[in-house]
Amino acid sequence: MKIGTPKEIFEGERRVAMTPESAAALQKLGHDCVVETGAGAEAGFSDADYKAAGVEVVKTAAALWKAADIVAKVRAPDATEMKRLREDQTLISFFSPVADEAKMQSAAKKGATVVAMEMIPRISRAQKMDALSSMANIAGYRAVIEAGNNFGRFFTGQITAAGKVPPAKVLVVGAGVAGLAAIGTSTSLGAITYAFDVRPEVAEQVESMGAEFVYLDFEEEQQDGSSSGGYASVSSPEFREAQLAKFRELAPEMDIVITTALIPNREAPELWTEDMVKSMKPGSVIVDLAAEKGGNCKLTVADEKIVTENGVTIIGYTDFPSRMATQSSSLYATNIRHLMTDLTPEKDGVINHDMEDDVIRGATIAHAKEVTFPPPPPKVAAIAAAPKKEAAKELTPEEKRAEEVAAFKAQTKNQVTLLAIGGALVLLAGLYTPASFMQHFIVFVLSVFIGFQVIWGVAHSLHTPLMAVTNAISSIVILGALIQIGSSSGVITFLAIFGIFMAAINIFGGFLVTRRMLAMFQKS
């Protein structure tokens, strides 16, 4: 089949859904690739780059929509593009099925298949196709860069001859993919970073990245903050009030606030109120990543940057991924390429739209002249519960004592049996071997016993350092073997050579392991 990517017509959109690199991978799946001329120009990919990758370049969008069996794009189609969509054609793009219900119905009526990239289920197997996460990662990074561009001071603290510069304080509200990207960028720039989220499981992730997690003094704090699918759920009114109270407490101290709280198919919750903005210091910056859905800040204006009367800059851009078009296009095209890999399991260029597949079914919103949105929840394999153990029967003191005596007798019997067998073997050896052998043999048996007891008592974490100590013992073994290697007995010579070989392995291995262990504590 032929996969086509038109030039994005949404104003200001610079991304492209197919790159020369992804086109090469798609061709390995048996597909032919076609792009509209200039489709990747603003993302840094020329028509010559596409032609070099074996991609056909057509002059008009109409020609592309007519030629392609599958159309992959970034933004949802407009009215003109919807007219060009035809029966048995597959469209892969962001679509917003809730907001664009009429377009979804129109596509289904035509008999076209529509795959909405934002509907990819958030399950482990689908992470490689999760375009929302890919774009959120870029948006979180870009938000910090944008904040720094509008912030009048350093992120990191400095002590100079001209005076001391305090580090910036950054608060990230929401620790999803975008929030964690913002946290990582902020801490790497040297800012003191704080983060808040309603999901308790992200606290450890936040702290592992060098930020401080903001906890609430609330009895039911973050008990129901997570929902299925990896997103935050709607908080209770009581929790919201405690949350806003904490933000009011933090607002005067923060230099930069980055808000990322957004639940799919809902308006963005208002988390940063007008009075919080007024309490912030002049020169502070707010970057609202939820501006497209109304914004987390009360004063956010979508697609604009405003400065309040008290000197706070509020950035409400909705095109952060597009501002890093080359990187965004590469990641998004890779997401689509992975989706096409699942849609083309035989790598024969033929689409197999398997509606029994959780990922494909979850992302498909129109297929076979039917609207298939909303999808059923993904099937999660049930984990077989381990059979419950029967409750231990409560024993009386007499019964416990009887069990202990029986266990002691059994243990003693085993030990006596082993000692008897060992004694018999030693006696047998003494009857048929020279006295000199018995002296060495007894020393050997005692050394094995003592060595076993010593090693058995060493904790597992100390086994690696112990390798270095055994090097000394191995060197003694080598010296002894070297003395015996000139023996007239072939057996003794063989054993001496074998002993040198084994001890050498232990020595070299011990030094190698010790060196690697020490390298762990050395600064690069």
PDB file of C-alpha atoms in Angstrom, residues 220-438:
ATOM      1  CA  GLU A 220      -7.097  11.655  52.635  1.00  0.00           C
ATOM      2  CA  GLU A 221      -4.135  12.992  50.738  1.00  0.00           C
ATOM      3  CA  GLN A 222      -3.622  11.444  47.332  1.00  0.00           C
ATOM      4  CA  GLN A 223      -5.555   8.284  48.089  1.00  0.00           C
ATOM      5  CA  ASP A 224      -7.625   8.342  44.902  1.00  0.00           C
ATOM      6  CA  GLY A 225      -5.399  10.414  42.650  1.00  0.00           C
ATOM      7  CA  SER A 226      -4.761   7.749  40.021  1.00  0.00           C
ATOM      8  CA  SER A 227      -7.130   6.452  37.402  1.00  0.00           C
ATOM      9  CA  SER A 228      -6.820   3.594  34.957  1.00  0.00           C
ATOM     10  CA  GLY A 229      -4.774   4.515  31.917  1.00  0.00           C
ATOM     11  CA  GLY A 230      -1.984   6.301  33.749  1.00  0.00           C
ATOM     12  CA  TYR A 231      -3.709   9.671  34.104  1.00  0.00           C
ATOM     13  CA  ALA A 232      -4.700  11.608  37.200  1.00  0.00           C
ATOM     14  CA  SER A 233      -8.345  11.465  38.254  1.00  0.00           C
ATOM     15  CA  VAL A 234     -10.628  14.260  39.372  1.00  0.00           C
ATOM     16  CA  SER A 235      -9.947  15.286  42.978  1.00  0.00           C
ATOM     17  CA  SER A 236     -12.563  15.739  45.684  1.00  0.00           C
ATOM     18  CA  PRO A 237     -13.609  19.305  46.649  1.00  0.00           C
ATOM     19  CA  GLU A 238     -11.912  18.909  50.048  1.00  0.00           C
ATOM     20  CA  PHE A 239      -8.658  17.823  48.452  1.00  0.00           C
ATOM     21  CA  ARG A 240      -8.849  20.691  45.958  1.00  0.00           C
ATOM     22  CA  GLU A 241      -9.206  23.234  48.751  1.00  0.00           C
ATOM     23  CA  ALA A 242      -6.181  21.812  50.569  1.00  0.00           C
ATOM     24  CA  GLN A 243      -4.273  21.863  47.291  1.00  0.00           C
ATOM     25  CA  LEU A 244      -5.106  25.523  46.584  1.00  0.00           C
ATOM     26  CA  ALA A 245      -4.169  26.483  50.138  1.00  0.00           C
ATOM     27  CA  LYS A 246      -0.752  24.910  49.656  1.00  0.00           C
ATOM     28  CA  PHE A 247      -0.253  26.706  46.350  1.00  0.00           C
ATOM     29  CA  ARG A 248      -1.159  30.050  47.957  1.00  0.00           C
ATOM     30  CA  GLU A 249       1.510  29.348  50.553  1.00  0.00           C
ATOM     31  CA  LEU A 250       4.118  28.589  47.886  1.00  0.00           C
ATOM     32  CA  ALA A 251       3.222  31.298  45.347  1.00  0.00           C
ATOM     33  CA  PRO A 252       5.213  34.215  46.915  1.00  0.00           C
ATOM     34  CA  GLU A 253       8.378  32.071  47.051  1.00  0.00           C
ATOM     35  CA  MET A 254       8.335  30.689  43.497  1.00  0.00           C
ATOM     36  CA  ASP A 255      10.160  32.336  40.598  1.00  0.00           C
ATOM     37  CA  ILE A 256       8.833  30.005  37.889  1.00  0.00           C
ATOM     38  CA  VAL A 257       5.640  27.923  37.858  1.00  0.00           C
ATOM     39  CA  ILE A 258       5.002  25.313  35.168  1.00  0.00           C
ATOM     40  CA  THR A 259       1.520  23.795  35.137  1.00  0.00           C
ATOM     41  CA  THR A 260       0.881  20.535  33.250  1.00  0.00           C
ATOM     42  CA  ALA A 261      -2.328  19.199  34.847  1.00  0.00           C
ATOM     43  CA  LEU A 262      -4.696  17.915  32.191  1.00  0.00           C
ATOM     44  CA  ILE A 263      -7.138  15.002  32.005  1.00  0.00           C
ATOM     45  CA  PRO A 264      -7.988  13.753  28.476  1.00  0.00           C
ATOM     46  CA  ASN A 265     -11.331  14.873  27.037  1.00  0.00           C
ATOM     47  CA  ARG A 266     -11.863  17.375  29.895  1.00  0.00           C
ATOM     48  CA  GLU A 267     -11.291  21.051  30.404  1.00  0.00           C
ATOM     49  CA  ALA A 268      -8.100  21.840  32.274  1.00  0.00           C
ATOM     50  CA  PRO A 269      -8.627  22.247  36.047  1.00  0.00           C
ATOM     51  CA  GLU A 270      -7.973  25.724  37.440  1.00  0.00           C
ATOM     52  CA  LEU A 271      -5.075  25.342  39.872  1.00  0.00           C
ATOM     53  CA  TRP A 272      -3.339  28.724  39.845  1.00  0.00           C
ATOM     54  CA  THR A 273      -5.872  31.411  40.743  1.00  0.00           C
ATOM     55  CA  GLU A 274      -5.741  35.160  40.166  1.00  0.00           C
ATOM     56  CA  ASP A 275      -4.814  35.907  43.780  1.00  0.00           C
ATOM     57  CA  MET A 276      -1.865  33.496  43.536  1.00  0.00           C
ATOM     58  CA  VAL A 277      -0.601  35.390  40.473  1.00  0.00           C
ATOM     59  CA  LYS A 278      -0.905  38.680  42.345  1.00  0.00           C
ATOM     60  CA  SER A 279       1.116  37.314  45.262  1.00  0.00           C
ATOM     61  CA  MET A 280       4.062  36.328  43.050  1.00  0.00           C
ATOM     62  CA  LYS A 281       7.205  38.451  42.783  1.00  0.00           C
ATOM     63  CA  PRO A 282       7.700  40.822  39.827  1.00  0.00           C
ATOM     64  CA  GLY A 283       9.690  39.079  37.124  1.00  0.00           C
ATOM     65  CA  SER A 284       8.210  35.663  37.900  1.00  0.00           C
ATOM     66  CA  VAL A 285       7.108  33.439  35.023  1.00  0.00           C
ATOM     67  CA  ILE A 286       4.161  31.055  34.622  1.00  0.00           C
ATOM     68  CA  VAL A 287       4.166  28.552  31.736  1.00  0.00           C
ATOM     69  CA  ASP A 288       0.754  26.931  31.261  1.00  0.00           C
ATOM     70  CA  LEU A 289       0.999  23.704  29.254  1.00  0.00           C
ATOM     71  CA  ALA A 290      -2.759  23.179  29.560  1.00  0.00           C
ATOM     72  CA  ALA A 291      -3.609  26.424  27.731  1.00  0.00           C
ATOM     73  CA  GLU A 292      -5.202  24.571  24.800  1.00  0.00           C
ATOM     74  CA  LYS A 293      -7.906  23.218  27.136  1.00  0.00           C
ATOM     75  CA  GLY A 294      -8.563  26.447  29.023  1.00  0.00           C
ATOM     76  CA  GLY A 295      -5.399  26.545  31.112  1.00  0.00           C
ATOM     77  CA  ASN A 296      -4.492  25.721  34.711  1.00  0.00           C
ATOM     78  CA  CYS A 297      -3.924  29.411  35.423  1.00  0.00           C
ATOM     79  CA  LYS A 298      -6.926  31.710  35.647  1.00  0.00           C
ATOM     80  CA  LEU A 299      -5.249  34.475  33.629  1.00  0.00           C
ATOM     81  CA  THR A 300      -3.822  32.316  30.832  1.00  0.00           C
ATOM     82  CA  VAL A 301      -4.627  33.437  27.287  1.00  0.00           C
ATOM     83  CA  ALA A 302      -4.212  30.650  24.722  1.00  0.00           C
ATOM     84  CA  ASP A 303      -1.431  31.184  22.173  1.00  0.00           C
ATOM     85  CA  GLU A 304      -0.326  34.426  23.819  1.00  0.00           C
ATOM     86  CA  LYS A 305       2.229  35.733  26.276  1.00  0.00           C
ATOM     87  CA  ILE A 306       0.939  38.377  28.675  1.00  0.00           C
ATOM     88  CA  VAL A 307       2.468  40.391  31.509  1.00  0.00           C
ATOM     89  CA  THR A 308       0.274  41.181  34.507  1.00  0.00           C
ATOM     90  CA  GLU A 309       0.168  44.511  36.359  1.00  0.00           C
ATOM     91  CA  ASN A 310       2.517  43.147  39.040  1.00  0.00           C
ATOM     92  CA  GLY A 311       5.091  42.058  36.439  1.00  0.00           C
ATOM     93  CA  VAL A 312       4.343  38.318  36.167  1.00  0.00           C
ATOM     94  CA  THR A 313       4.782  36.830  32.693  1.00  0.00           C
ATOM     95  CA  ILE A 314       2.164  34.197  31.760  1.00  0.00           C
ATOM     96  CA  ILE A 315       2.937  32.055  28.705  1.00  0.00           C
ATOM     97  CA  GLY A 316       0.000  30.223  27.138  1.00  0.00           C
ATOM     98  CA  TYR A 317       1.493  28.875  23.937  1.00  0.00           C
ATOM     99  CA  THR A 318      -0.188  25.738  22.600  1.00  0.00           C
ATOM    100  CA  ASP A 319       2.496  24.787  20.090  1.00  0.00           C
ATOM    101  CA  PHE A 320       5.492  23.852  22.243  1.00  0.00           C
ATOM    102  CA  PRO A 321       6.239  20.623  20.300  1.00  0.00           C
ATOM    103  CA  SER A 322       5.979  22.550  17.019  1.00  0.00           C
ATOM    104  CA  ARG A 323       8.607  24.999  18.295  1.00  0.00           C
ATOM    105  CA  MET A 324      11.031  22.060  18.223  1.00  0.00           C
ATOM    106  CA  ALA A 325       9.763  20.736  14.902  1.00  0.00           C
ATOM    107  CA  THR A 326      12.732  18.583  13.909  1.00  0.00           C
ATOM    108  CA  GLN A 327      12.819  16.629  17.170  1.00  0.00           C
ATOM    109  CA  SER A 328       9.022  16.418  17.420  1.00  0.00           C
ATOM    110  CA  SER A 329       8.669  15.182  13.844  1.00  0.00           C
ATOM    111  CA  SER A 330      11.304  12.496  14.363  1.00  0.00           C
ATOM    112  CA  LEU A 331       9.573  11.156  17.482  1.00  0.00           C
ATOM    113  CA  TYR A 332       6.054  11.388  16.042  1.00  0.00           C
ATOM    114  CA  ALA A 333       7.104   9.701  12.794  1.00  0.00           C
ATOM    115  CA  THR A 334       8.684   6.923  14.848  1.00  0.00           C
ATOM    116  CA  ASN A 335       5.411   6.476  16.763  1.00  0.00           C
ATOM    117  CA  ILE A 336       3.535   6.097  13.466  1.00  0.00           C
ATOM    118  CA  ARG A 337       6.167   3.720  12.115  1.00  0.00           C
ATOM    119  CA  HIS A 338       5.705   1.450  15.159  1.00  0.00           C
ATOM    120  CA  LEU A 339       1.933   1.590  14.680  1.00  0.00           C
ATOM    121  CA  MET A 340       2.346   0.610  11.030  1.00  0.00           C
ATOM    122  CA  THR A 341       4.534  -2.309  12.131  1.00  0.00           C
ATOM    123  CA  ASP A 342       1.590  -3.630  14.151  1.00  0.00           C
ATOM    124  CA  LEU A 343      -0.810  -2.940  11.273  1.00  0.00           C
ATOM    125  CA  THR A 344       1.485  -4.797   8.849  1.00  0.00           C
ATOM    126  CA  PRO A 345       2.409  -7.972  10.755  1.00  0.00           C
ATOM    127  CA  GLU A 346       3.463  -9.894   7.618  1.00  0.00           C
ATOM    128  CA  LYS A 347       5.641  -7.024   6.301  1.00  0.00           C
ATOM    129  CA  ASP A 348       4.001  -7.485   2.920  1.00  0.00           C
ATOM    130  CA  GLY A 349       2.602  -3.975   2.483  1.00  0.00           C
ATOM    131  CA  VAL A 350      -0.938  -5.103   3.303  1.00  0.00           C
ATOM    132  CA  ILE A 351      -2.824  -3.591   6.247  1.00  0.00           C
ATOM    133  CA  ASN A 352      -4.387  -6.044   8.676  1.00  0.00           C
ATOM    134  CA  HIS A 353      -6.675  -3.902  10.844  1.00  0.00           C
ATOM    135  CA  ASP A 354      -7.158  -6.398  13.663  1.00  0.00           C
ATOM    136  CA  MET A 355      -9.923  -5.053  15.903  1.00  0.00           C
ATOM    137  CA  GLU A 356      -9.160  -7.818  18.407  1.00  0.00           C
ATOM    138  CA  ASP A 357      -5.813  -6.178  19.139  1.00  0.00           C
ATOM    139  CA  ASP A 358      -6.106  -3.930  22.210  1.00  0.00           C
ATOM    140  CA  VAL A 359      -3.839  -1.218  20.811  1.00  0.00           C
ATOM    141  CA  ILE A 360      -5.380  -1.046  17.348  1.00  0.00           C
ATOM    142  CA  ARG A 361      -8.925  -1.279  18.706  1.00  0.00           C
ATOM    143  CA  GLY A 362      -8.283   1.393  21.320  1.00  0.00           C
ATOM    144  CA  ALA A 363      -6.910   3.905  18.821  1.00  0.00           C
ATOM    145  CA  THR A 364      -9.512   3.261  16.086  1.00  0.00           C
ATOM    146  CA  ILE A 365     -12.443   5.663  16.251  1.00  0.00           C
ATOM    147  CA  ALA A 366     -14.076   4.828  12.887  1.00  0.00           C
ATOM    148  CA  HIS A 367     -13.941   1.561  10.938  1.00  0.00           C
ATOM    149  CA  ALA A 368     -16.135  -0.465   8.565  1.00  0.00           C
ATOM    150  CA  LYS A 369     -18.707   2.348   8.330  1.00  0.00           C
ATOM    151  CA  GLU A 370     -19.156   2.416  12.110  1.00  0.00           C
ATOM    152  CA  VAL A 371     -18.086   4.812  14.834  1.00  0.00           C
ATOM    153  CA  THR A 372     -15.971   2.747  17.211  1.00  0.00           C
ATOM    154  CA  PHE A 373     -15.417   5.450  19.827  1.00  0.00           C
ATOM    155  CA  PRO A 374     -15.303   5.157  22.802  1.00  0.00           C
ATOM    156  CA  PRO A 375     -13.246   1.945  22.865  1.00  0.00           C
ATOM    157  CA  PRO A 376     -13.702  -0.750  25.510  1.00  0.00           C
ATOM    158  CA  PRO A 377     -11.112  -0.783  28.293  1.00  0.00           C
ATOM    159  CA  PRO A 378      -7.995  -2.743  27.299  1.00  0.00           C
ATOM    160  CA  LYS A 379      -8.017  -6.364  28.329  1.00  0.00           C
ATOM    161  CA  VAL A 380      -5.513  -6.923  31.081  1.00  0.00           C
ATOM    162  CA  ALA A 381      -4.382 -10.477  31.637  1.00  0.00           C
ATOM    163  CA  ALA A 382      -5.501 -11.599  35.031  1.00  0.00           C
ATOM    164  CA  ILE A 383      -2.706 -12.693  37.284  1.00  0.00           C
ATOM    165  CA  ALA A 384      -3.522 -15.958  38.943  1.00  0.00           C
ATOM    166  CA  ALA A 385      -3.673 -15.480  42.644  1.00  0.00           C
ATOM    167  CA  ALA A 386      -1.559 -17.790  44.688  1.00  0.00           C
ATOM    168  CA  PRO A 387      -3.641 -20.255  46.651  1.00  0.00           C
ATOM    169  CA  LYS A 388      -4.117 -19.103  50.163  1.00  0.00           C
ATOM    170  CA  LYS A 389      -2.287 -21.083  52.740  1.00  0.00           C
ATOM    171  CA  GLU A 390      -4.358 -22.601  55.435  1.00  0.00           C
ATOM    172  CA  ALA A 391      -4.092 -20.771  58.671  1.00  0.00           C
ATOM    173  CA  ALA A 392      -1.504 -22.349  60.901  1.00  0.00           C
ATOM    174  CA  LYS A 393      -3.048 -24.336  63.682  1.00  0.00           C
ATOM    175  CA  GLU A 394      -2.412 -22.855  67.104  1.00  0.00           C
ATOM    176  CA  LEU A 395      -0.286 -25.332  69.071  1.00  0.00           C
ATOM    177  CA  THR A 396      -0.245 -25.776  72.808  1.00  0.00           C
ATOM    178  CA  PRO A 397       3.101 -25.381  74.675  1.00  0.00           C
ATOM    179  CA  GLU A 398       3.294 -29.168  75.101  1.00  0.00           C
ATOM    180  CA  GLU A 399       2.787 -29.758  71.365  1.00  0.00           C
ATOM    181  CA  LYS A 400       5.423 -27.134  70.472  1.00  0.00           C
ATOM    182  CA  ARG A 401       7.878 -28.782  72.856  1.00  0.00           C
ATOM    183  CA  ALA A 402       7.194 -32.199  71.354  1.00  0.00           C
ATOM    184  CA  GLU A 403       7.810 -30.839  67.814  1.00  0.00           C
ATOM    185  CA  GLU A 404      11.113 -29.250  68.883  1.00  0.00           C
ATOM    186  CA  VAL A 405      12.304 -32.508  70.496  1.00  0.00           C
ATOM    187  CA  ALA A 406      11.368 -34.503  67.380  1.00  0.00           C
ATOM    188  CA  ALA A 407      13.212 -32.025  65.118  1.00  0.00           C
ATOM    189  CA  PHE A 408      16.302 -32.150  67.361  1.00  0.00           C
ATOM    190  CA  LYS A 409      16.332 -35.950  67.343  1.00  0.00           C
ATOM    191  CA  ALA A 410      16.049 -36.039  63.554  1.00  0.00           C
ATOM    192  CA  GLN A 411      18.863 -33.514  63.158  1.00  0.00           C
ATOM    193  CA  THR A 412      21.091 -35.424  65.604  1.00  0.00           C
ATOM    194  CA  LYS A 413      20.406 -38.683  63.808  1.00  0.00           C
ATOM    195  CA  ASN A 414      21.454 -37.162  60.481  1.00  0.00           C
ATOM    196  CA  GLN A 415      24.633 -35.711  61.952  1.00  0.00           C
ATOM    197  CA  VAL A 416      25.602 -39.010  63.601  1.00  0.00           C
ATOM    198  CA  THR A 417      24.976 -40.866  60.331  1.00  0.00           C
ATOM    199  CA  LEU A 418      27.176 -38.447  58.357  1.00  0.00           C
ATOM    200  CA  LEU A 419      29.952 -38.633  60.995  1.00  0.00           C
ATOM    201  CA  ALA A 420      29.836 -42.438  60.936  1.00  0.00           C
ATOM    202  CA  ILE A 421      30.112 -42.541  57.152  1.00  0.00           C
ATOM    203  CA  GLY A 422      32.947 -39.986  57.167  1.00  0.00           C
ATOM    204  CA  GLY A 423      34.817 -41.877  59.903  1.00  0.00           C
ATOM    205  CA  ALA A 424      34.475 -45.142  57.997  1.00  0.00           C
ATOM    206  CA  LEU A 425      35.870 -43.561  54.839  1.00  0.00           C
ATOM    207  CA  VAL A 426      38.841 -42.059  56.711  1.00  0.00           C
ATOM    208  CA  LEU A 427      39.526 -45.427  58.407  1.00  0.00           C
ATOM    209  CA  LEU A 428      39.359 -47.192  55.054  1.00  0.00           C
ATOM    210  CA  ALA A 429      41.777 -44.683  53.542  1.00  0.00           C
ATOM    211  CA  GLY A 430      44.165 -45.121  56.478  1.00  0.00           C
ATOM    212  CA  LEU A 431      44.337 -48.880  55.946  1.00  0.00           C
ATOM    213  CA  TYR A 432      45.448 -48.654  52.300  1.00  0.00           C
ATOM    214  CA  THR A 433      47.405 -45.391  52.016  1.00  0.00           C
ATOM    215  CA  PRO A 434      50.833 -44.238  53.286  1.00  0.00           C
ATOM    216  CA  ALA A 435      51.090 -42.373  56.610  1.00  0.00           C
ATOM    217  CA  SER A 436      52.370 -39.232  54.824  1.00  0.00           C
ATOM    218  CA  PHE A 437      49.208 -39.123  52.707  1.00  0.00           C
ATOM    219  CA  MET A 438      46.988 -39.297  55.771  1.00  0.00           C
TER     220      MET A 438
END
